[in-house]
mmCIF file of C-alpha atoms in Angstrom:
data_model
loop_
_atom_site.group_PDB
_atom_site.id
_atom_site.type_symbol
_atom_site.label_atom_id
_atom_site.label_comp_id
_atom_site.label_asym_id
_atom_site.label_seq_id
_atom_site.Cartn_x
_atom_site.Cartn_y
_atom_site.Cartn_z
ATOM 1 C CA SER A 1 -3.978 -11.304 -11.013
ATOM 2 C CA ALA A 2 -4.128 -9.123 -14.101
ATOM 3 C CA VAL A 3 -1.795 -8.654 -17.019
ATOM 4 C CA ILE A 4 -1.397 -5.012 -17.922
ATOM 5 C CA SER A 5 0.329 -3.546 -20.942
ATOM 6 C CA GLN A 6 1.212 0.063 -21.579
ATOM 7 C CA LYS A 7 2.112 1.792 -24.805
ATOM 8 C CA PRO A 8 4.513 3.346 -25.453
ATOM 9 C CA SER A 9 7.059 1.942 -23.033
ATOM 10 C CA ARG A 10 9.127 5.092 -23.389
ATOM 11 C CA ASP A 11 9.225 8.258 -25.432
ATOM 12 C CA ILE A 12 11.214 11.424 -25.848
ATOM 13 C CA CYS A 13 9.053 14.427 -26.662
ATOM 14 C CA GLN A 14 9.494 18.085 -27.423
ATOM 15 C CA ARG A 15 8.239 20.828 -25.169
ATOM 16 C CA GLY A 16 4.707 21.958 -26.012
ATOM 17 C CA THR A 17 3.575 18.702 -27.593
ATOM 18 C CA SER A 18 1.192 16.062 -26.204
ATOM 19 C CA LEU A 19 1.545 12.334 -25.669
ATOM 20 C CA THR A 20 -1.196 9.769 -25.176
ATOM 21 C CA ILE A 21 -0.403 6.680 -23.127
ATOM 22 C CA GLN A 22 -2.507 3.566 -23.471
ATOM 23 C CA CYS A 23 -3.256 1.008 -20.775
ATOM 24 C CA GLN A 24 -4.761 -2.358 -21.690
ATOM 25 C CA VAL A 25 -5.807 -5.071 -19.210
ATOM 26 C CA ASP A 26 -6.362 -8.707 -20.088
ATOM 27 C CA SER A 27 -9.658 -8.899 -18.162
ATOM 28 C CA GLN A 28 -12.397 -6.596 -16.936
ATOM 29 C CA VAL A 29 -11.563 -4.635 -13.815
ATOM 30 C CA THR A 30 -13.539 -2.329 -11.597
ATOM 31 C CA MET A 31 -10.948 0.320 -10.925
ATOM 32 C CA MET A 32 -8.201 1.841 -13.022
ATOM 33 C CA PHE A 33 -5.747 4.440 -11.777
ATOM 34 C CA TRP A 34 -2.985 6.567 -13.219
ATOM 35 C CA TYR A 35 0.104 7.363 -11.150
ATOM 36 C CA ARG A 36 3.180 9.471 -11.756
ATOM 37 C CA GLN A 37 6.631 8.590 -10.480
ATOM 38 C CA GLN A 38 9.057 11.457 -10.854
ATOM 39 C CA PRO A 39 12.785 10.645 -10.968
ATOM 40 C CA GLY A 40 13.924 9.189 -7.673
ATOM 41 C CA GLN A 41 10.517 9.754 -6.111
ATOM 42 C CA SER A 42 7.583 7.728 -4.925
ATOM 43 C CA LEU A 43 4.290 7.301 -6.726
ATOM 44 C CA THR A 44 1.658 9.999 -6.760
ATOM 45 C CA LEU A 45 -1.897 9.381 -7.865
ATOM 46 C CA ILE A 46 -2.967 11.542 -10.799
ATOM 47 C CA ALA A 47 -6.544 10.355 -11.149
ATOM 48 C CA THR A 48 -9.004 7.507 -11.034
ATOM 49 C CA ALA A 49 -10.288 6.562 -14.479
ATOM 50 C CA ASN A 50 -14.037 6.013 -14.321
ATOM 51 C CA GLN A 51 -15.731 3.918 -16.946
ATOM 52 C CA GLY A 52 -18.323 5.947 -18.794
ATOM 53 C CA SER A 53 -17.808 9.164 -16.860
ATOM 54 C CA GLU A 54 -15.218 11.838 -16.197
ATOM 55 C CA ALA A 55 -12.083 10.878 -14.307
ATOM 56 C CA THR A 56 -11.643 11.884 -10.684
ATOM 57 C CA TYR A 57 -8.504 14.002 -10.294
ATOM 58 C CA GLU A 58 -6.311 14.430 -7.244
ATOM 59 C CA SER A 59 -5.325 17.799 -5.914
ATOM 60 C CA GLY A 60 -2.746 19.412 -8.157
ATOM 61 C CA PHE A 61 -3.834 17.583 -11.314
ATOM 62 C CA VAL A 62 -6.364 18.975 -13.779
ATOM 63 C CA ILE A 63 -8.261 17.583 -16.715
ATOM 64 C CA ASP A 64 -6.887 20.116 -19.192
ATOM 65 C CA LYS A 65 -3.353 18.949 -18.495
ATOM 66 C CA PHE A 66 -4.051 15.232 -18.042
ATOM 67 C CA PRO A 67 -7.192 14.248 -19.948
ATOM 68 C CA ILE A 68 -8.177 10.643 -19.314
ATOM 69 C CA SER A 69 -10.512 8.327 -21.146
ATOM 70 C CA ARG A 70 -11.938 4.984 -20.114
ATOM 71 C CA PRO A 71 -14.308 3.709 -22.771
ATOM 72 C CA ASN A 72 -14.673 0.218 -21.297
ATOM 73 C CA LEU A 73 -13.596 -2.009 -18.407
ATOM 74 C CA THR A 74 -10.274 -3.079 -19.942
ATOM 75 C CA PHE A 75 -8.811 0.063 -21.508
ATOM 76 C CA SER A 76 -7.822 3.581 -20.543
ATOM 77 C CA THR A 77 -5.695 6.391 -21.919
ATOM 78 C CA LEU A 78 -3.843 9.232 -20.246
ATOM 79 C CA THR A 79 -2.747 12.238 -22.269
ATOM 80 C CA VAL A 80 -0.003 14.540 -21.052
ATOM 81 C CA SER A 81 -0.759 17.850 -22.726
ATOM 82 C CA ASN A 82 1.429 20.828 -23.571
ATOM 83 C CA MET A 83 4.422 19.089 -22.068
ATOM 84 C CA SER A 84 7.291 20.738 -20.262
ATOM 85 C CA PRO A 85 10.511 19.212 -18.892
ATOM 86 C CA GLU A 86 8.822 19.028 -15.476
ATOM 87 C CA ASP A 87 6.524 16.355 -16.918
ATOM 88 C CA SER A 88 9.458 13.987 -17.375
ATOM 89 C CA SER A 89 8.419 11.017 -15.268
ATOM 90 C CA ILE A 90 7.329 7.434 -15.343
ATOM 91 C CA TYR A 91 3.578 7.140 -15.770
ATOM 92 C CA LEU A 92 1.999 3.970 -14.417
ATOM 93 C CA CYS A 93 -1.402 2.480 -14.901
ATOM 94 C CA SER A 94 -2.823 0.259 -12.187
ATOM 95 C CA VAL A 95 -5.981 -1.779 -11.823
ATOM 96 C CA SER A 96 -7.997 -3.299 -9.030
ATOM 97 C CA ARG A 97 -11.035 -5.530 -8.828
ATOM 98 C CA GLY A 98 -12.520 -3.488 -6.019
ATOM 99 C CA TYR A 99 -11.928 -1.759 -2.732
ATOM 100 C CA GLY A 100 -9.694 -3.801 -0.453
ATOM 101 C CA ASN A 101 -8.189 -5.776 -3.296
ATOM 102 C CA GLU A 102 -4.588 -5.399 -4.325
ATOM 103 C CA GLN A 103 -3.635 -3.169 -7.206
ATOM 104 C CA PHE A 104 -1.678 -4.531 -10.123
ATOM 105 C CA PHE A 105 0.638 -2.215 -11.977
ATOM 106 C CA GLY A 106 1.602 -1.932 -15.582
ATOM 107 C CA PRO A 107 5.261 -1.730 -16.614
ATOM 108 C CA GLY A 108 5.107 2.056 -16.891
ATOM 109 C CA THR A 109 5.807 4.601 -19.603
ATOM 110 C CA ARG A 110 9.059 6.493 -19.238
ATOM 111 C CA LEU A 111 8.595 9.996 -20.610
ATOM 112 C CA THR A 112 11.393 12.466 -21.242
ATOM 113 C CA VAL A 113 10.510 15.993 -22.311
ATOM 114 C CA LEU A 114 13.227 18.107 -23.896
ATOM 115 C CA ALA B 1 -5.317 12.772 5.861
ATOM 116 C CA GLN B 2 -3.720 9.378 5.636
ATOM 117 C CA SER B 3 0.011 9.146 5.229
ATOM 118 C CA VAL B 4 2.677 6.450 5.031
ATOM 119 C CA THR B 5 6.180 6.940 6.374
ATOM 120 C CA GLN B 6 9.121 4.758 5.499
ATOM 121 C CA LEU B 7 12.118 5.245 7.764
ATOM 122 C CA GLY B 8 15.369 5.155 5.862
ATOM 123 C CA SER B 9 15.540 5.990 2.188
ATOM 124 C CA HIS B 10 18.444 3.597 1.796
ATOM 125 C CA VAL B 11 19.202 0.386 3.675
ATOM 126 C CA SER B 12 22.302 -1.709 3.105
ATOM 127 C CA VAL B 13 22.741 -5.266 4.377
ATOM 128 C CA SER B 14 25.156 -8.096 3.768
ATOM 129 C CA GLU B 15 24.059 -11.185 1.924
ATOM 130 C CA GLY B 16 22.571 -13.615 4.433
ATOM 131 C CA ALA B 17 21.754 -10.907 6.971
ATOM 132 C CA LEU B 18 18.331 -9.938 8.242
ATOM 133 C CA VAL B 19 16.387 -7.438 6.177
ATOM 134 C CA LEU B 20 14.179 -4.974 8.070
ATOM 135 C CA LEU B 21 12.369 -2.202 6.220
ATOM 136 C CA ARG B 22 10.226 0.073 8.346
ATOM 137 C CA CYS B 23 6.798 1.431 7.548
ATOM 138 C CA ASN B 24 4.400 3.427 9.702
ATOM 139 C CA TYR B 25 0.970 4.633 8.750
ATOM 140 C CA SER B 26 -1.132 7.413 10.148
ATOM 141 C CA SER B 27 -4.799 6.671 10.246
ATOM 142 C CA SER B 28 -7.500 6.535 12.857
ATOM 143 C CA VAL B 29 -8.800 3.437 11.141
ATOM 144 C CA PRO B 30 -6.325 0.623 10.407
ATOM 145 C CA PRO B 31 -6.164 0.602 6.634
ATOM 146 C CA TYR B 32 -5.389 -2.114 4.167
ATOM 147 C CA LEU B 33 -1.610 -2.163 3.812
ATOM 148 C CA PHE B 34 0.693 -3.363 1.068
ATOM 149 C CA TRP B 35 4.349 -3.805 0.280
ATOM 150 C CA TYR B 36 5.512 -3.526 -3.314
ATOM 151 C CA VAL B 37 8.942 -4.071 -4.836
ATOM 152 C CA GLN B 38 10.307 -2.258 -7.865
ATOM 153 C CA TYR B 39 13.341 -3.628 -9.652
ATOM 154 C CA PRO B 40 15.336 -1.230 -11.845
ATOM 155 C CA ASN B 41 13.416 -0.124 -14.934
ATOM 156 C CA GLN B 42 10.436 -2.284 -14.067
ATOM 157 C CA GLY B 43 6.941 -1.782 -12.746
ATOM 158 C CA LEU B 44 5.750 -2.544 -9.233
ATOM 159 C CA GLN B 45 5.237 -6.089 -8.019
ATOM 160 C CA LEU B 46 3.105 -6.916 -5.003
ATOM 161 C CA LEU B 47 5.058 -8.603 -2.211
ATOM 162 C CA LEU B 48 2.288 -8.984 0.335
ATOM 163 C CA LYS B 49 -0.838 -7.379 1.711
ATOM 164 C CA TYR B 50 -2.631 -6.945 5.036
ATOM 165 C CA THR B 51 -6.412 -6.845 4.921
ATOM 166 C CA SER B 52 -7.377 -7.220 8.607
ATOM 167 C CA ALA B 53 -7.043 -10.992 8.791
ATOM 168 C CA ALA B 54 -3.834 -12.434 10.277
ATOM 169 C CA THR B 55 -1.454 -9.802 11.647
ATOM 170 C CA LEU B 56 1.594 -11.698 10.372
ATOM 171 C CA VAL B 57 1.473 -11.757 6.616
ATOM 172 C CA LYS B 58 3.687 -13.922 4.460
ATOM 173 C CA GLY B 59 4.537 -12.863 0.960
ATOM 174 C CA ILE B 60 6.594 -13.888 -1.994
ATOM 175 C CA ASN B 61 10.373 -14.379 -2.070
ATOM 176 C CA GLY B 62 10.548 -15.161 1.660
ATOM 177 C CA PHE B 63 9.330 -11.761 2.833
ATOM 178 C CA GLU B 64 6.847 -11.238 5.624
ATOM 179 C CA ALA B 65 5.377 -8.288 7.478
ATOM 180 C CA GLU B 66 3.701 -7.860 10.829
ATOM 181 C CA PHE B 67 0.840 -5.468 11.416
ATOM 182 C CA LYS B 68 1.022 -3.818 14.837
ATOM 183 C CA LYS B 69 -1.931 -1.597 15.539
ATOM 184 C CA SER B 70 -0.481 -0.244 18.789
ATOM 185 C CA GLU B 71 2.583 0.971 16.930
ATOM 186 C CA THR B 72 0.767 1.819 13.670
ATOM 187 C CA SER B 73 3.488 -0.136 11.932
ATOM 188 C CA PHE B 74 3.794 -2.644 9.129
ATOM 189 C CA HIS B 75 7.493 -3.471 8.923
ATOM 190 C CA LEU B 76 8.826 -5.788 6.225
ATOM 191 C CA THR B 77 11.354 -8.479 7.088
ATOM 192 C CA LYS B 78 13.294 -11.292 5.507
ATOM 193 C CA PRO B 79 15.528 -13.568 7.599
ATOM 194 C CA SER B 80 18.315 -13.878 5.058
ATOM 195 C CA ALA B 81 19.029 -11.362 2.313
ATOM 196 C CA HIS B 82 19.894 -12.487 -1.174
ATOM 197 C CA MET B 83 21.641 -10.476 -3.839
ATOM 198 C CA SER B 84 18.489 -10.614 -5.947
ATOM 199 C CA ASP B 85 16.593 -8.695 -3.226
ATOM 200 C CA ALA B 86 18.365 -5.479 -4.190
ATOM 201 C CA ALA B 87 15.545 -3.203 -5.314
ATOM 202 C CA GLU B 88 13.325 -0.377 -4.123
ATOM 203 C CA TYR B 89 10.535 -1.229 -1.719
ATOM 204 C CA PHE B 90 7.356 0.764 -1.273
ATOM 205 C CA CYS B 91 4.874 0.555 1.553
ATOM 206 C CA ALA B 92 1.352 1.665 0.685
ATOM 207 C CA ALA B 93 -1.976 2.136 2.418
ATOM 208 C CA MET B 94 -5.297 1.926 0.710
ATOM 209 C CA ASN B 95 -7.187 5.192 0.919
ATOM 210 C CA TYR B 96 -10.508 4.585 2.604
ATOM 211 C CA GLY B 97 -11.590 8.161 2.131
ATOM 212 C CA GLY B 98 -13.589 9.082 -0.907
ATOM 213 C CA SER B 99 -14.282 5.409 -1.589
ATOM 214 C CA GLN B 100 -11.805 5.432 -4.403
ATOM 215 C CA GLY B 101 -9.577 2.682 -3.111
ATOM 216 C CA ASN B 102 -6.417 4.223 -4.441
ATOM 217 C CA LEU B 103 -3.043 3.708 -2.770
ATOM 218 C CA ILE B 104 -1.059 6.192 -0.718
ATOM 219 C CA PHE B 105 2.629 5.385 -1.026
ATOM 220 C CA GLY B 106 5.575 5.949 1.234
ATOM 221 C CA LYS B 107 8.698 7.513 -0.256
ATOM 222 C CA GLY B 108 10.339 4.147 -0.749
ATOM 223 C CA THR B 109 13.417 2.422 0.643
ATOM 224 C CA LYS B 110 16.221 1.347 -1.611
ATOM 225 C CA LEU B 111 17.729 -1.926 -0.439
ATOM 226 C CA SER B 112 21.324 -2.743 -1.296
ATOM 227 C CA VAL B 113 22.780 -6.186 -0.633
ATOM 228 C CA LYS B 114 26.531 -6.539 -0.254
ATOM 229 C CA PRO B 115 28.273 -9.803 -1.099
#
């Protein structure tokens, strides 16, 4: 298994500002992902965080809006830029030790944009 | 494209009754499949996973799921519901395209347990 922490756990932000969410894992992992869970909805993959290279974004998500960093095998950040109320969601980090292995999820960051 | 369908956004059972949560996947290649549970205001916890070994998979908290290729299904069951099982359950398939290994989630089923 893996123990994953996210900071902050929740935040209330003003429209037009940016928030950076941190994801820390207690051991090195191959894969790290960022998901969004809008209110009452399922999880949607935003991007795969690649160590040492640019993240791989899913359709509908762009780097300018959701810049991601992954400087090493245990840490990643997701920034939600120029926020609007539509960005109010839970953002979850997940990790995996490789294809076919289960993903472990962090506790999530609950973001509210006013 | 792969997809996961969960029939029933809300299922209600009585305590002690059978729990059956339905999941179907669409894929020409049987994928790796997972069930996760999300309790209110918490992250996702893995219940069980299917990775092409035994078709009947046992998980935590008394849950199990059976992979049926002919029906493209991976339904989750528990013989006797407990009040603590009330939560949202997500079925997910691992994306084999693009070699990313990310998960494709169903819309989720909220389980309520009546006393």
